[in-house]
mmCIF file of C-alpha atoms in Angstrom:
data_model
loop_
_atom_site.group_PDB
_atom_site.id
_atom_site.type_symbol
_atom_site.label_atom_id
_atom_site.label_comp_id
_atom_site.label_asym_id
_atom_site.label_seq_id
_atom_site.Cartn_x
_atom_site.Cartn_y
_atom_site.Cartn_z
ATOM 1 C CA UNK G 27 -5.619 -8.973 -49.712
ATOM 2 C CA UNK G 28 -2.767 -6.444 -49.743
ATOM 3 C CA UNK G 29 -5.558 -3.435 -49.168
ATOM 4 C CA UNK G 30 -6.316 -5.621 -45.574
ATOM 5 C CA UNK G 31 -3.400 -6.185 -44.744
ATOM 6 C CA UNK G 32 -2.539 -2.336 -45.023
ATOM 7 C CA UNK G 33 -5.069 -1.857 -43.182
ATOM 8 C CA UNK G 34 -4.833 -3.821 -40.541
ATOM 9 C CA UNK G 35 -1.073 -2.789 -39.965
ATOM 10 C CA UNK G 36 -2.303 0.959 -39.440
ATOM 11 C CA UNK G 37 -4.901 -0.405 -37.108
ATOM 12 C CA UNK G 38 -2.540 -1.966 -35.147
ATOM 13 C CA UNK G 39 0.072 1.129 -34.706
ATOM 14 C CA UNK G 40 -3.315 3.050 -33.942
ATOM 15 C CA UNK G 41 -3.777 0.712 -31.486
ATOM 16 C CA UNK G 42 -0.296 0.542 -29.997
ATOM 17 C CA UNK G 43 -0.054 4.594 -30.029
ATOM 18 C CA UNK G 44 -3.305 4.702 -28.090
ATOM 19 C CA UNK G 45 -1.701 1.884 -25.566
ATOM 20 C CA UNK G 46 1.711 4.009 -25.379
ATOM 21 C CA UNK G 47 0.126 7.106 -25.130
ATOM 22 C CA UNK G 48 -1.680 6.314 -22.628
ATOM 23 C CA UNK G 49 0.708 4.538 -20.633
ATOM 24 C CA UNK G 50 3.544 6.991 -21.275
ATOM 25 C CA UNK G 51 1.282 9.932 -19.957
ATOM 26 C CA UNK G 52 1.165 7.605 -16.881
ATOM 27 C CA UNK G 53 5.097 7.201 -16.486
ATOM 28 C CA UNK G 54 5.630 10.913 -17.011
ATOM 29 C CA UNK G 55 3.376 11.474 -14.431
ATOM 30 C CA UNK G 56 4.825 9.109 -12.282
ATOM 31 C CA UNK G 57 8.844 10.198 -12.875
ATOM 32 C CA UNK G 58 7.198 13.640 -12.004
ATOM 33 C CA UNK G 59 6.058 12.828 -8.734
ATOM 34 C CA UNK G 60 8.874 10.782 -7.866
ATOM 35 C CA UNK G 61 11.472 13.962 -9.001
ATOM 36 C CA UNK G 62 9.356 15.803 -6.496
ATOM 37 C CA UNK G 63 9.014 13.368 -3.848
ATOM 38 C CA UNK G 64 12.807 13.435 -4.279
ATOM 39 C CA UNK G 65 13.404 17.105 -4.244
ATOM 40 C CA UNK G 66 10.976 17.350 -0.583
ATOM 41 C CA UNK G 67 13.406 14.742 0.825
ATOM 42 C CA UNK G 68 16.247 16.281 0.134
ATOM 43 C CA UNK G 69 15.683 19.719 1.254
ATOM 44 C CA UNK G 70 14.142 17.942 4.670
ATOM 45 C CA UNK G 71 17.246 16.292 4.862
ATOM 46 C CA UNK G 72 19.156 19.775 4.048
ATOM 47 C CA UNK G 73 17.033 21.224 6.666
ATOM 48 C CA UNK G 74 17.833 18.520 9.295
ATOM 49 C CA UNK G 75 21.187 18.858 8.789
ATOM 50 C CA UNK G 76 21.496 22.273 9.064
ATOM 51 C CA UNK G 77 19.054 22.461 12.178
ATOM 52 C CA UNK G 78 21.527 19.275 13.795
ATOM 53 C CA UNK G 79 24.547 21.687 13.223
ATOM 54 C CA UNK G 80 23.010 24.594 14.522
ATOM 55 C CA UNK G 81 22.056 22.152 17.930
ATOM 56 C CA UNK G 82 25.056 20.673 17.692
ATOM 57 C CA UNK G 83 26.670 24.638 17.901
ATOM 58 C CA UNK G 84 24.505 25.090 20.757
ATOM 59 C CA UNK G 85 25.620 22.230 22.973
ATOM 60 C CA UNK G 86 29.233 23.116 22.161
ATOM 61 C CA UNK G 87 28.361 26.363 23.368
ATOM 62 C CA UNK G 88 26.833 24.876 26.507
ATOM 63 C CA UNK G 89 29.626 22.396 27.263
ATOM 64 C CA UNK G 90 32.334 25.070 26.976
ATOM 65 C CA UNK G 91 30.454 27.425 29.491
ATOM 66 C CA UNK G 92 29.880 24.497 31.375
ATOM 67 C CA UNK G 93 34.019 23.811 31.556
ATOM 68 C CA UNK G 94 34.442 27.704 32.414
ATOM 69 C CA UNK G 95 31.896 27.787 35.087
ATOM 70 C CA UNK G 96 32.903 24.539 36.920
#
């Protein structure tokens, strides 16, 4: 009785180890992805912003040489 019992107790972390391995390899994966998915977002909005304040520069530019000119 207690040898079965034993052994069905290892059996069953075996079990939950292969269930939890399996579905932690899956949520590192997927924290991964979404870290980098994160990362690409940011630096396009980093980019954005930085082209937006170089237009926004420009049209300053324009605007003032406009107000010269006129």
């Amino acid at each position: 009785m207690k040898l079965n019992q034993n052994h069905a107790m290892e059996k069953s972390i075996v079990d939950m180890e292969k269930i939890y391995g399996v579905s932690m390899e899956k949520d590192v994966w997927r924290i991964l992805s979404g870290m980098i998915y994160l990362l690409i977002a940011i630096f396009q909005k980093m980019e954005n912003d930085k082209f937006k304040h170089i237009f926004q520069i420009q049209k300053n530019q324009k605007d003032s040489i406009n107000f010269y000119t006129s």
